[in-house]
mmCIF file of C-alpha atoms and ligand atoms in Angstrom:
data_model
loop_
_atom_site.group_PDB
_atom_site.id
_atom_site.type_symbol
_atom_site.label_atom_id
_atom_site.label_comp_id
_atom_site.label_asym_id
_atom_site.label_seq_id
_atom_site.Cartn_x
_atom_site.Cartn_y
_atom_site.Cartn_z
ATOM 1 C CA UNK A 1228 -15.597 118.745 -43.403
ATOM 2 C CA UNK A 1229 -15.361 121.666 -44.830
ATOM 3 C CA UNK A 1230 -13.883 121.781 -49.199
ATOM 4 C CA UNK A 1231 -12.059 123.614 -51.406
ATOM 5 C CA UNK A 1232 -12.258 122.849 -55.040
ATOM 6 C CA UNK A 1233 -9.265 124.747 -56.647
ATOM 7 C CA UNK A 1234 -6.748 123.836 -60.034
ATOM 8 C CA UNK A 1235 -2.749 124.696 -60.500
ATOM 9 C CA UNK A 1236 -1.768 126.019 -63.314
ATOM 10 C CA UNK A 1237 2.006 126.146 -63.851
ATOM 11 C CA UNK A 1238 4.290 125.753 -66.563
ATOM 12 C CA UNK A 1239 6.359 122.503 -66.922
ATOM 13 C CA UNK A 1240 9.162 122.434 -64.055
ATOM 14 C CA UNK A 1241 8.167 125.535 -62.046
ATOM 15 C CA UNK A 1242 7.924 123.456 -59.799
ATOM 16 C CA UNK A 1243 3.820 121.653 -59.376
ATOM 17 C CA UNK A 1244 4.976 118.613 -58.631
ATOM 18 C CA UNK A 1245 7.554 119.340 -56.125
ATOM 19 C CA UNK A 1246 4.986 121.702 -54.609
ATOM 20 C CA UNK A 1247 1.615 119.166 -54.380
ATOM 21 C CA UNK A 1248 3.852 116.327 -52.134
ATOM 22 C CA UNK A 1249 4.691 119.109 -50.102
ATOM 23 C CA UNK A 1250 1.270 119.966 -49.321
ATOM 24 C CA UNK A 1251 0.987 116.596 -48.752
ATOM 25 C CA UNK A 1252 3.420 116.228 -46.469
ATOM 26 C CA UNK A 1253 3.034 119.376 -44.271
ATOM 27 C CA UNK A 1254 -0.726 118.605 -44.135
ATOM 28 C CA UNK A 1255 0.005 115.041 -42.719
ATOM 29 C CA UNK A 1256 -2.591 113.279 -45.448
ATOM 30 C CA UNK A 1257 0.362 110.915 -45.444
ATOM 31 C CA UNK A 1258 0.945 109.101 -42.360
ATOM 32 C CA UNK A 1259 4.668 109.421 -41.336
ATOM 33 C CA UNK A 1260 5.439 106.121 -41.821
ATOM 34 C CA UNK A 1261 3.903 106.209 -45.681
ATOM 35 C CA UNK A 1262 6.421 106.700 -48.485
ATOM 36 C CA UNK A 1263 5.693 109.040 -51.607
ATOM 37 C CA UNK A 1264 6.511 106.102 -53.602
ATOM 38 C CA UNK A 1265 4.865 107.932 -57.024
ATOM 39 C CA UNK A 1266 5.414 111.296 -57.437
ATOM 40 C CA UNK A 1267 2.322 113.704 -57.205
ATOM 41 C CA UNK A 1268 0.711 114.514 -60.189
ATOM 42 C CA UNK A 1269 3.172 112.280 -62.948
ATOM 43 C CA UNK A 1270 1.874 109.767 -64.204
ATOM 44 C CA UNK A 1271 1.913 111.190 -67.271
ATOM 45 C CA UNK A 1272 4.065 108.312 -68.604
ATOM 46 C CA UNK A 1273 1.421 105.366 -67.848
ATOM 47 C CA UNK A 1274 -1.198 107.366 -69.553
ATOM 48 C CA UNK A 1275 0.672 107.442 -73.553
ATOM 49 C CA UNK A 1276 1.562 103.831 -72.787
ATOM 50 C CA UNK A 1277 -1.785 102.883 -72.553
ATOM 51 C CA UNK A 1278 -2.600 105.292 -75.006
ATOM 52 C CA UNK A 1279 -5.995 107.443 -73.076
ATOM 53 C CA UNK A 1280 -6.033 110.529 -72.073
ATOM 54 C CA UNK A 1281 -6.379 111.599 -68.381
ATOM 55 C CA UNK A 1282 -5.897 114.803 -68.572
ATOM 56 C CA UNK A 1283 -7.326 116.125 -65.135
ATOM 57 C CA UNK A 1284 -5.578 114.230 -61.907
ATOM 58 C CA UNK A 1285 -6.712 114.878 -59.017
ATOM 59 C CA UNK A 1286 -4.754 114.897 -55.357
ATOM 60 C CA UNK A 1287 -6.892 115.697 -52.388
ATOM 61 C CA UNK A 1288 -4.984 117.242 -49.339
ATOM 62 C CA UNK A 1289 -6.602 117.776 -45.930
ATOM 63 C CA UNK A 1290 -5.582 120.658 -43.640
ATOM 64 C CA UNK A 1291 -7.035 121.759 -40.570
ATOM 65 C CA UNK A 1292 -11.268 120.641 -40.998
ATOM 66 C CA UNK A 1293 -11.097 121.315 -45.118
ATOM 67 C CA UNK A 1294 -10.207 118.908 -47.739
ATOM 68 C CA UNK A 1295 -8.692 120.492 -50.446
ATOM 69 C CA UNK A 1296 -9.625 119.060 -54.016
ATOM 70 C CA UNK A 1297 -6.155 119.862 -56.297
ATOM 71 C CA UNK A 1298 -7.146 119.363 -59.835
ATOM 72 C CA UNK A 1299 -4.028 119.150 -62.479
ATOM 73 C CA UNK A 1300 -4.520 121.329 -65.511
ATOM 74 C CA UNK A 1301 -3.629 120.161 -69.450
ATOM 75 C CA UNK A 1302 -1.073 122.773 -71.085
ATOM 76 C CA UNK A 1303 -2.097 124.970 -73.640
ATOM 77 C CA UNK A 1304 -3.865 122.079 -75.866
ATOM 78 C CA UNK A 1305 -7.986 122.390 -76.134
ATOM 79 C CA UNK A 1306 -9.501 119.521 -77.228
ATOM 80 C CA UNK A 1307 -12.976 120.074 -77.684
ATOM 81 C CA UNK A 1308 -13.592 122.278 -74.303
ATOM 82 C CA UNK A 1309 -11.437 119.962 -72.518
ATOM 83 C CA UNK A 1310 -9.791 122.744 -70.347
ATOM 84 C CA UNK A 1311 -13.218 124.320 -69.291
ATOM 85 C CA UNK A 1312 -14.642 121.081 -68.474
ATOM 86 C CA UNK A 1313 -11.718 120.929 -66.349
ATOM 87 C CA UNK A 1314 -12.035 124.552 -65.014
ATOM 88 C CA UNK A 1315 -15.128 124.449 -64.494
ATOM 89 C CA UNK A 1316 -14.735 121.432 -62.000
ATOM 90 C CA UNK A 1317 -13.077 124.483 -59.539
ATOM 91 C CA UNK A 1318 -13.653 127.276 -57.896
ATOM 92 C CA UNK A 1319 -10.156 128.962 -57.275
ATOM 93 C CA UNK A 1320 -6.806 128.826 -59.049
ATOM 94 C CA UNK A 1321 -3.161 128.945 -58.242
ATOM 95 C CA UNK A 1322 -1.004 130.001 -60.682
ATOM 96 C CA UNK A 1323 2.430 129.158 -59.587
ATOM 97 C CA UNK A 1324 5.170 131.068 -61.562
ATOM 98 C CA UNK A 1325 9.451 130.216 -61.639
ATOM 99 C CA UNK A 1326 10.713 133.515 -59.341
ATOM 100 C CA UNK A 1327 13.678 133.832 -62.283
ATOM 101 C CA UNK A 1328 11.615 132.458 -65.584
ATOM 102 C CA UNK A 1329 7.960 134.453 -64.783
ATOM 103 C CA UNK A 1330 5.168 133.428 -66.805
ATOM 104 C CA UNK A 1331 5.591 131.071 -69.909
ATOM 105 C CA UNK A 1332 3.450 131.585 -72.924
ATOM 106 C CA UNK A 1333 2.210 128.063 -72.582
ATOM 107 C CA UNK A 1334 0.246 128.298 -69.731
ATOM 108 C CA UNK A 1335 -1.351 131.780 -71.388
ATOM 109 C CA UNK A 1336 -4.222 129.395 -72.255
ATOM 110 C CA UNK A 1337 -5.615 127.714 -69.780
ATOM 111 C CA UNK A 1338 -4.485 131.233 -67.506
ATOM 112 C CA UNK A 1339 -7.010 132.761 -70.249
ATOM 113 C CA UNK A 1340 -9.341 130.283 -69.766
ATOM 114 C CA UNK A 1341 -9.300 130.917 -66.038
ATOM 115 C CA UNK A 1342 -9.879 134.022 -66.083
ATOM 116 C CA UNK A 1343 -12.496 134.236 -68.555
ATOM 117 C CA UNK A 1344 -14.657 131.528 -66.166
ATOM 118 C CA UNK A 1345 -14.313 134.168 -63.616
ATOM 119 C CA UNK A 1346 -11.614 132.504 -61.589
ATOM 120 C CA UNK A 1347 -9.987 134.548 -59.300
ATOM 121 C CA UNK A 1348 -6.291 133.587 -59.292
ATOM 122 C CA UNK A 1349 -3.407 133.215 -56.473
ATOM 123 C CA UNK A 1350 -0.505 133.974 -57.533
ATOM 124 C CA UNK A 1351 2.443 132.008 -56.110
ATOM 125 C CA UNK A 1352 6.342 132.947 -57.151
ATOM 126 C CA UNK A 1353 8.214 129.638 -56.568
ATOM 127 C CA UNK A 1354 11.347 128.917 -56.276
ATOM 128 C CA UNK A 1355 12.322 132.035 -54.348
ATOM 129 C CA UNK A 1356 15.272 130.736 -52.789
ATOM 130 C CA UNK A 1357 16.488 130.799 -55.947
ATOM 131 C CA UNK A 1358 20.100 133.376 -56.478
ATOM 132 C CA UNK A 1359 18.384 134.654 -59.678
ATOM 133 C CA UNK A 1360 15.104 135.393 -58.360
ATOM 134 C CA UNK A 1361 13.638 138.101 -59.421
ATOM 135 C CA UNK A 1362 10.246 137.913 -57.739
ATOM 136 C CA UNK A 1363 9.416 141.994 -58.148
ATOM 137 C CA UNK A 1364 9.767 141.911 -61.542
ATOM 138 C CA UNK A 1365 7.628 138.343 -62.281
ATOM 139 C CA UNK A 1366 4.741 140.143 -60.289
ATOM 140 C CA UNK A 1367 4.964 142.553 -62.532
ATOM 141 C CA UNK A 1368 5.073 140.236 -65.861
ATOM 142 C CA UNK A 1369 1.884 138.497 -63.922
ATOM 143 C CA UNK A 1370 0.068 141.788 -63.501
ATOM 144 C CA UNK A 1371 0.919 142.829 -67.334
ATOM 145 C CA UNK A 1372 -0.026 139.136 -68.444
ATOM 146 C CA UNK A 1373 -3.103 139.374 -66.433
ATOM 147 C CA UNK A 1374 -4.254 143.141 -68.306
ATOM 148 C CA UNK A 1375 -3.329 141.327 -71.647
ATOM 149 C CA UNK A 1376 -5.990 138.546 -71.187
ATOM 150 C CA UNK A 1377 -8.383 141.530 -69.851
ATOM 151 C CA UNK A 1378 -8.557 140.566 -66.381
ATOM 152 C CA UNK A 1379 -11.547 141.966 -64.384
ATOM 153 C CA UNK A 1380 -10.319 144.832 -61.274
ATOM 154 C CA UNK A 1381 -11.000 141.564 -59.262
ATOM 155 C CA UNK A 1382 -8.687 139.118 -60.939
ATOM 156 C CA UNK A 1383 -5.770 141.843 -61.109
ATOM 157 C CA UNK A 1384 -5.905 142.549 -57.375
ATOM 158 C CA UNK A 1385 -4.434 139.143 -56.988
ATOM 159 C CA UNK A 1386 -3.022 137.885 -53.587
ATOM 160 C CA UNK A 1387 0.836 137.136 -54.261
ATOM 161 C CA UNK A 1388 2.888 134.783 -52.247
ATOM 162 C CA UNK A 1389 6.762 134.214 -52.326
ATOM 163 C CA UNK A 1390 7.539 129.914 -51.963
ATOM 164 C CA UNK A 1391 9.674 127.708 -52.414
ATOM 165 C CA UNK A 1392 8.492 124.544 -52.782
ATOM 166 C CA UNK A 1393 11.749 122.444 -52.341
ATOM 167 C CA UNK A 1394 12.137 124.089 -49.010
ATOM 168 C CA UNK A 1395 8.807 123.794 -48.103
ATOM 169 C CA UNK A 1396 7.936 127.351 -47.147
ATOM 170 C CA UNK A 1397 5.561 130.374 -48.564
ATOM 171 C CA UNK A 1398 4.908 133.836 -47.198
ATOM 172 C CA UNK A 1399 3.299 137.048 -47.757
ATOM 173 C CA UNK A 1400 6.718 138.848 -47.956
ATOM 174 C CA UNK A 1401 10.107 138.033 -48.831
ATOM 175 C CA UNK A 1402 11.253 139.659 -45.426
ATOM 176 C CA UNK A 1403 8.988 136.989 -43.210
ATOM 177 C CA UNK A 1404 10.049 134.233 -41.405
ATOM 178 C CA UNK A 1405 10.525 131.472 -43.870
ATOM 179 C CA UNK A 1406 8.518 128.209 -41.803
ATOM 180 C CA UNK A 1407 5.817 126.149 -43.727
ATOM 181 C CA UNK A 1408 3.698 125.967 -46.118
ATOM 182 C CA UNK A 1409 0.550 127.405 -43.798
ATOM 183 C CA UNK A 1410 0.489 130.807 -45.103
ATOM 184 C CA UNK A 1411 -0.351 128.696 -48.907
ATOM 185 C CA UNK A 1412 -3.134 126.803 -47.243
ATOM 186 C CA UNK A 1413 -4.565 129.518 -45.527
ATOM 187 C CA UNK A 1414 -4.498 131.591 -48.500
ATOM 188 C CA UNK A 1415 -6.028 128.688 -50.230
ATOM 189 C CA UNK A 1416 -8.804 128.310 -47.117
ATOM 190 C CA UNK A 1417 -9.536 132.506 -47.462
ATOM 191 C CA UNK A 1418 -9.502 133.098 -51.065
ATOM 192 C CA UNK A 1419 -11.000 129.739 -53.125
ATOM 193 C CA UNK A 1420 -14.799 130.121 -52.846
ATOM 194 C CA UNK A 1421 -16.722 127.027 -50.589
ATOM 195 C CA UNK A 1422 -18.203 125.307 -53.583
ATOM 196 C CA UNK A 1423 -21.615 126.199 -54.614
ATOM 197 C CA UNK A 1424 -23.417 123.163 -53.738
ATOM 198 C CA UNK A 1425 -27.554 122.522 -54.366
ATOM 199 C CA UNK A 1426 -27.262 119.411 -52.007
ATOM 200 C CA UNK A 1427 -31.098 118.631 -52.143
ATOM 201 C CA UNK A 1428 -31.568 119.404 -55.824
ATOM 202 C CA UNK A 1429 -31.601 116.153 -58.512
ATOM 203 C CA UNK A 1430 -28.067 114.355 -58.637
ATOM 204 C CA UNK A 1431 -25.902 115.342 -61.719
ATOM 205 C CA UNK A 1432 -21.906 115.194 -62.058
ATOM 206 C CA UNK A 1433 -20.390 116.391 -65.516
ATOM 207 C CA UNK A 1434 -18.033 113.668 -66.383
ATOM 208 C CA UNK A 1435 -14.772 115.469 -66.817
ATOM 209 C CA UNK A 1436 -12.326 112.766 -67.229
ATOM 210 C CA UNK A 1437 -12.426 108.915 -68.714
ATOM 211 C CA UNK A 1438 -10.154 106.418 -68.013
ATOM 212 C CA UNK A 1439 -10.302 102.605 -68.417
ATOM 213 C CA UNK A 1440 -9.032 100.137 -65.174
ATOM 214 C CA UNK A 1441 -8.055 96.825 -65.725
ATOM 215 C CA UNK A 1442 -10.631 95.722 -62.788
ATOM 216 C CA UNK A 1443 -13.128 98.255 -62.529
ATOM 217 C CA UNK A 1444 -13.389 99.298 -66.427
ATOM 218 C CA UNK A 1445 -14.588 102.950 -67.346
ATOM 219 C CA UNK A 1446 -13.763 105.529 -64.770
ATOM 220 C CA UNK A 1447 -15.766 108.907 -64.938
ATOM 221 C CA UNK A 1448 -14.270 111.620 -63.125
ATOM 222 C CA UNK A 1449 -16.092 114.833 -62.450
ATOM 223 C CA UNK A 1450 -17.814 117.139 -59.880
ATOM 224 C CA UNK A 1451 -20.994 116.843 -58.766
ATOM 225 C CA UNK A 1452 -23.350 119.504 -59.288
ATOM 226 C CA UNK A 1453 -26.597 119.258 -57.092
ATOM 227 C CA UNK A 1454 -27.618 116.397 -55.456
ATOM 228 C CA UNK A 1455 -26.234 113.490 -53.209
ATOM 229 C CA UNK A 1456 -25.300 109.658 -54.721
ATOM 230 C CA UNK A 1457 -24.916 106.352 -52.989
ATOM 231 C CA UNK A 1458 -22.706 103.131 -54.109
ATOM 232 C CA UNK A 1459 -24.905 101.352 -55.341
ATOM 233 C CA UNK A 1460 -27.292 103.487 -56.850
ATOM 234 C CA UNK A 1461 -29.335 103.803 -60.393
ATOM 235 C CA UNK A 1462 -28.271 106.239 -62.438
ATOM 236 C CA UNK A 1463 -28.396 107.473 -66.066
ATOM 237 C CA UNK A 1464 -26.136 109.020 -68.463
ATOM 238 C CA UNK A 1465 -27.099 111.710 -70.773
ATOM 239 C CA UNK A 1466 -25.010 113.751 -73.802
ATOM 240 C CA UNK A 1467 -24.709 117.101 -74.542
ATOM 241 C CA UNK A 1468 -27.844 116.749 -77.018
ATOM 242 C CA UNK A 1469 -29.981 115.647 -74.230
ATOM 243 C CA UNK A 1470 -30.256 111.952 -75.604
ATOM 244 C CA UNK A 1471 -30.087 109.121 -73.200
ATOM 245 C CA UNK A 1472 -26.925 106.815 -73.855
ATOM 246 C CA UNK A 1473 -27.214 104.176 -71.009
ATOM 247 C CA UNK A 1474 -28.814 103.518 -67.174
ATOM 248 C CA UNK A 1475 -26.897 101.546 -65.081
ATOM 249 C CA UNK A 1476 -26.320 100.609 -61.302
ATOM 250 C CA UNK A 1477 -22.883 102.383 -60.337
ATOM 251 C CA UNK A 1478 -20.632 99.821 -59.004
ATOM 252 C CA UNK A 1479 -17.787 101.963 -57.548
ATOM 253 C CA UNK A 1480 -18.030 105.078 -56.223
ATOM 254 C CA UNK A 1481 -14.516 106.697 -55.283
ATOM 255 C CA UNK A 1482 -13.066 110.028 -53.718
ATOM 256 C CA UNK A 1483 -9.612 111.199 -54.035
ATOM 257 C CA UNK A 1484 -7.443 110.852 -50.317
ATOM 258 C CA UNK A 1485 -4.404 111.799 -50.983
ATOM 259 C CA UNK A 1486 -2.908 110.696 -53.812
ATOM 260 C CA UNK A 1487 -5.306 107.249 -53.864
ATOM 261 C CA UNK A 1488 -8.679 107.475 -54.707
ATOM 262 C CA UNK A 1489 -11.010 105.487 -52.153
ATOM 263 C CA UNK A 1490 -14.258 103.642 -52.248
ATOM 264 C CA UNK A 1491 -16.543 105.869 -50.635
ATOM 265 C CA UNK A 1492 -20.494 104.969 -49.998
ATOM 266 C CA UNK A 1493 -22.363 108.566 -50.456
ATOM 267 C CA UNK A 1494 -21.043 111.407 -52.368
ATOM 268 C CA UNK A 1495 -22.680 115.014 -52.505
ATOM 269 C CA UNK A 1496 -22.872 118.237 -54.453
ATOM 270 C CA UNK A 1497 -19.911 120.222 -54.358
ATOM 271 C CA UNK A 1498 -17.226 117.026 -54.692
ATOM 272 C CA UNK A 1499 -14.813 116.114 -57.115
ATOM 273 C CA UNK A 1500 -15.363 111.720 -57.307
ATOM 274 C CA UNK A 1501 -14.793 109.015 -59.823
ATOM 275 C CA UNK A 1502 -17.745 106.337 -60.502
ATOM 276 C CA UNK A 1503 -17.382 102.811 -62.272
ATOM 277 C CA UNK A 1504 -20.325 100.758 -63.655
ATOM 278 C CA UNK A 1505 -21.340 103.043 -66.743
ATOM 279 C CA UNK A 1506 -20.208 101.393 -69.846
ATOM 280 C CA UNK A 1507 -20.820 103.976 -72.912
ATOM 281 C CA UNK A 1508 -20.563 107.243 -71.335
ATOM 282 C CA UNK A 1509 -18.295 109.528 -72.171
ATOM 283 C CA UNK A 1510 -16.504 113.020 -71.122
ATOM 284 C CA UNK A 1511 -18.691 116.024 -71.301
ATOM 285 C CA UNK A 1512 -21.855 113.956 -70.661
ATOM 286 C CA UNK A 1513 -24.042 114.077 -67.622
ATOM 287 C CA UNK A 1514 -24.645 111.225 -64.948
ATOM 288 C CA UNK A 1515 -27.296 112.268 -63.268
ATOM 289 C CA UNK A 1516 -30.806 110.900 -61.277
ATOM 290 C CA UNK A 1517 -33.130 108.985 -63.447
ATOM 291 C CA UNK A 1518 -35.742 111.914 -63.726
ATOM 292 C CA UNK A 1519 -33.064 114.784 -64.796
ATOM 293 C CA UNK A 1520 -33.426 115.736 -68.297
ATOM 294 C CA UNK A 1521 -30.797 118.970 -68.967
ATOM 295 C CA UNK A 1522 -27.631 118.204 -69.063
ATOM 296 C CA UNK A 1523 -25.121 119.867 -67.447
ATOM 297 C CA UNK A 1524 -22.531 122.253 -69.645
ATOM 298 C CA UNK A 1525 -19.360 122.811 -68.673
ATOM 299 C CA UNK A 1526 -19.298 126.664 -67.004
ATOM 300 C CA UNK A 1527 -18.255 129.099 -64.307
ATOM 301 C CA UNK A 1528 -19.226 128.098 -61.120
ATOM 302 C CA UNK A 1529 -19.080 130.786 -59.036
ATOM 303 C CA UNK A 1530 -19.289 134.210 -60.864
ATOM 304 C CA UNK A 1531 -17.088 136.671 -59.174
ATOM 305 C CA UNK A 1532 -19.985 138.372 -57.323
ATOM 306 C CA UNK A 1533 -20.722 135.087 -55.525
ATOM 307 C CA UNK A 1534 -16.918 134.573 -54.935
ATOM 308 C CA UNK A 1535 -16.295 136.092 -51.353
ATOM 309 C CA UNK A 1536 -15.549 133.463 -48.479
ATOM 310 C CA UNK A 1537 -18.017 132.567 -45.794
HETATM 311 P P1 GDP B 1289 6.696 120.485 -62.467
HETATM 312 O O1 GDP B 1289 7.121 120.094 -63.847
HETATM 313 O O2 GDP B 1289 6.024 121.833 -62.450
HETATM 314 O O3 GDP B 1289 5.878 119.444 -61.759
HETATM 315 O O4 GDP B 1289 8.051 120.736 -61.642
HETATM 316 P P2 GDP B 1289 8.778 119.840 -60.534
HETATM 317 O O5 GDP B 1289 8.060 119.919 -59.247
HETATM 318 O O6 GDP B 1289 9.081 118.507 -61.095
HETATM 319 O O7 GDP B 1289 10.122 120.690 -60.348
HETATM 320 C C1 GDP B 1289 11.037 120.905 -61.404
HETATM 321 C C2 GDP B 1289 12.436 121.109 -60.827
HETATM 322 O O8 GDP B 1289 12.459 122.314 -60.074
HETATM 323 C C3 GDP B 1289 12.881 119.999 -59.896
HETATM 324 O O9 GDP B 1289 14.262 119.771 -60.104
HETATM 325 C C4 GDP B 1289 12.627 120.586 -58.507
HETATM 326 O O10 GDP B 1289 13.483 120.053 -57.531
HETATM 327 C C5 GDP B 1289 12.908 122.046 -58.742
HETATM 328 N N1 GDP B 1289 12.164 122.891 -57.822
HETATM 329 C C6 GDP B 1289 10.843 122.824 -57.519
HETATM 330 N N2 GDP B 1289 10.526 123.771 -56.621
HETATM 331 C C7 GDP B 1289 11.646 124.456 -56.349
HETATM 332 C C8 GDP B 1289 11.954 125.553 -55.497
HETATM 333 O O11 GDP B 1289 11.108 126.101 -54.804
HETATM 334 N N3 GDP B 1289 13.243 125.991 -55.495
HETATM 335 C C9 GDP B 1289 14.222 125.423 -56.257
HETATM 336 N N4 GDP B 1289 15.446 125.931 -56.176
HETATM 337 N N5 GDP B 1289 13.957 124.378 -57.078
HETATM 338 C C10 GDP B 1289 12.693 123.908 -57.119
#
């Protein structure tokens, strides 16, 4: 199956959530009998009660033969590289804008961030059903936005698309028929580089995310660099310095489907998975194959000259 690695970055109630269970939906990852019982993307509340940080989410939609890989981005907040180690987990953005608000200065960061990682963005104007829209004028305050951050000729030739996510529909132009969502996907499919993957090189994943499960303990969430894993298998854990903190036997190896992450029994470069079993390891190091000594740093993964589509 062919993947797509890509983050959204949207200001708070333009409409992310609303727009992720529609993907859902439309791309039948749930079956129809399966309620969205939690909301895409918001569980934002769980995390400060038990007080850890999970900043990137993950949701994992499949349409047609590609699985996309939806990573949630922080707001404007940068702990310690957190948002590139984030970034740097995709290889496509959508930046999804209110068709009446335009862009908020909070999500200038991590748009800045994007950008500077060599990110080519999509630019989707939500909420166009909206009376007040004013979708013209928010490309505009994109384009301007865009020039402000210096944007490469690249970035600011951005595809635009008009949606609204409540009614389940995005197209090239206001005037088109207003159906589904497959105009998104397809822009998605077309314009997010295939990941660069070195699937017979060493294994190494940068851990991007930690969080702590009642059952399975430490959770390491990350992409996967080069290489393949299994369940099951050896692996060591390495810091930014180099140093070796620990080398265990991974005991869980999980994929996002949907909005539930499954046990999965081989991994390989290129994904976005979760492993259980390390016990010291930490966010920014490396898990990698037992004879791998550089870490991984968090960086752009595809530079705009390797960005077209294959
Ligand atoms: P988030 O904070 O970015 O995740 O935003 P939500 O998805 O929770 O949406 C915020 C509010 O905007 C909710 O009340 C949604 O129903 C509404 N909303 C989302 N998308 C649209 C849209 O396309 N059109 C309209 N009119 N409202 C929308």
């Amino acid at each position: 199956m062919a993947l797509r690695n890509l983050a959204i970055i949207a200001h708070v109630d333009h409409g992310k959530t609303t727009l992720v269970d529609e993907l859902l939906k439309q791309s039948g990852t749930f079956r129809a009998n399966q309620q969205l019982d939690e909301r895409a993307m918001d569980s934002g509340d769980l995390e400060k009660e038990r007080g850890i940080t999970i900043l990137a989410k993950c949701t994992s939609v499949e349409w047609k033969d590609t699985r996309l890989n939806i990573v949630d981005t922080p707001g404007h907040a940068d702990f310690g590289g957190e948002v590139e180690r984030i970034l740097s987990m995709v290889d496509g953005v959508v930046l999804l804008v209110d068709a009446a608000e335009g862009p908020m200065p909070q999500t200038k960061f991590v748009t800045m961030k994007a950008l500077s990682l060599g990110l080519k963005p999509i630019v989707v104007v939500n909420k166009a059903d909206k009376p007040d829209a004013r979708a013209d004028w928010v490309v505009d305050q994109v384009f301007d936005l865009f020039v402000a951050l210096d944007a490469t000729e690249e970035q600011l030739d951005f595809p635009v698309l008009f949606a609204s996510a409540k009614q389940g529909w995005a197209v090239n132009d206001l005037g088109d028929e207003r159906e589904d969502l497959n105009v998104l996907f397809e822009k998605i499919v077309d314009h997010v580089p295939e990941p660069i993957a070195d699937e017979n090189g060493p294994f190494r994943m940068l851990a991007t995310t930690l969080e702590v499960d009642p059952y399975l303990g430490r959770i390491l969430t990350g992409r996967i660099f080069s290489g393949k894993v299994k369940m099951g298998e050896t692996v060591k854990a390495i810091s930014q310095k180099g140093d070796r903190i620990e080398q265990v036997r991974l005991s869980k190896l999980l994929a996002f489907r949907g909005l539930k992450r499954e046990p999965i029994e081989e991994a390989s470069a290129g994904d976005i998975v979760a492993v259980a079993g390390l016990s010291k390891a930490t966010v920014a190091d490396t898990i990698c194959a037992l004879d791998v000594e550089e870490p991984l740093e968090a960086r752009p993964i595809s530079p705009p000259t390797m960005s077209m589509t294959i």
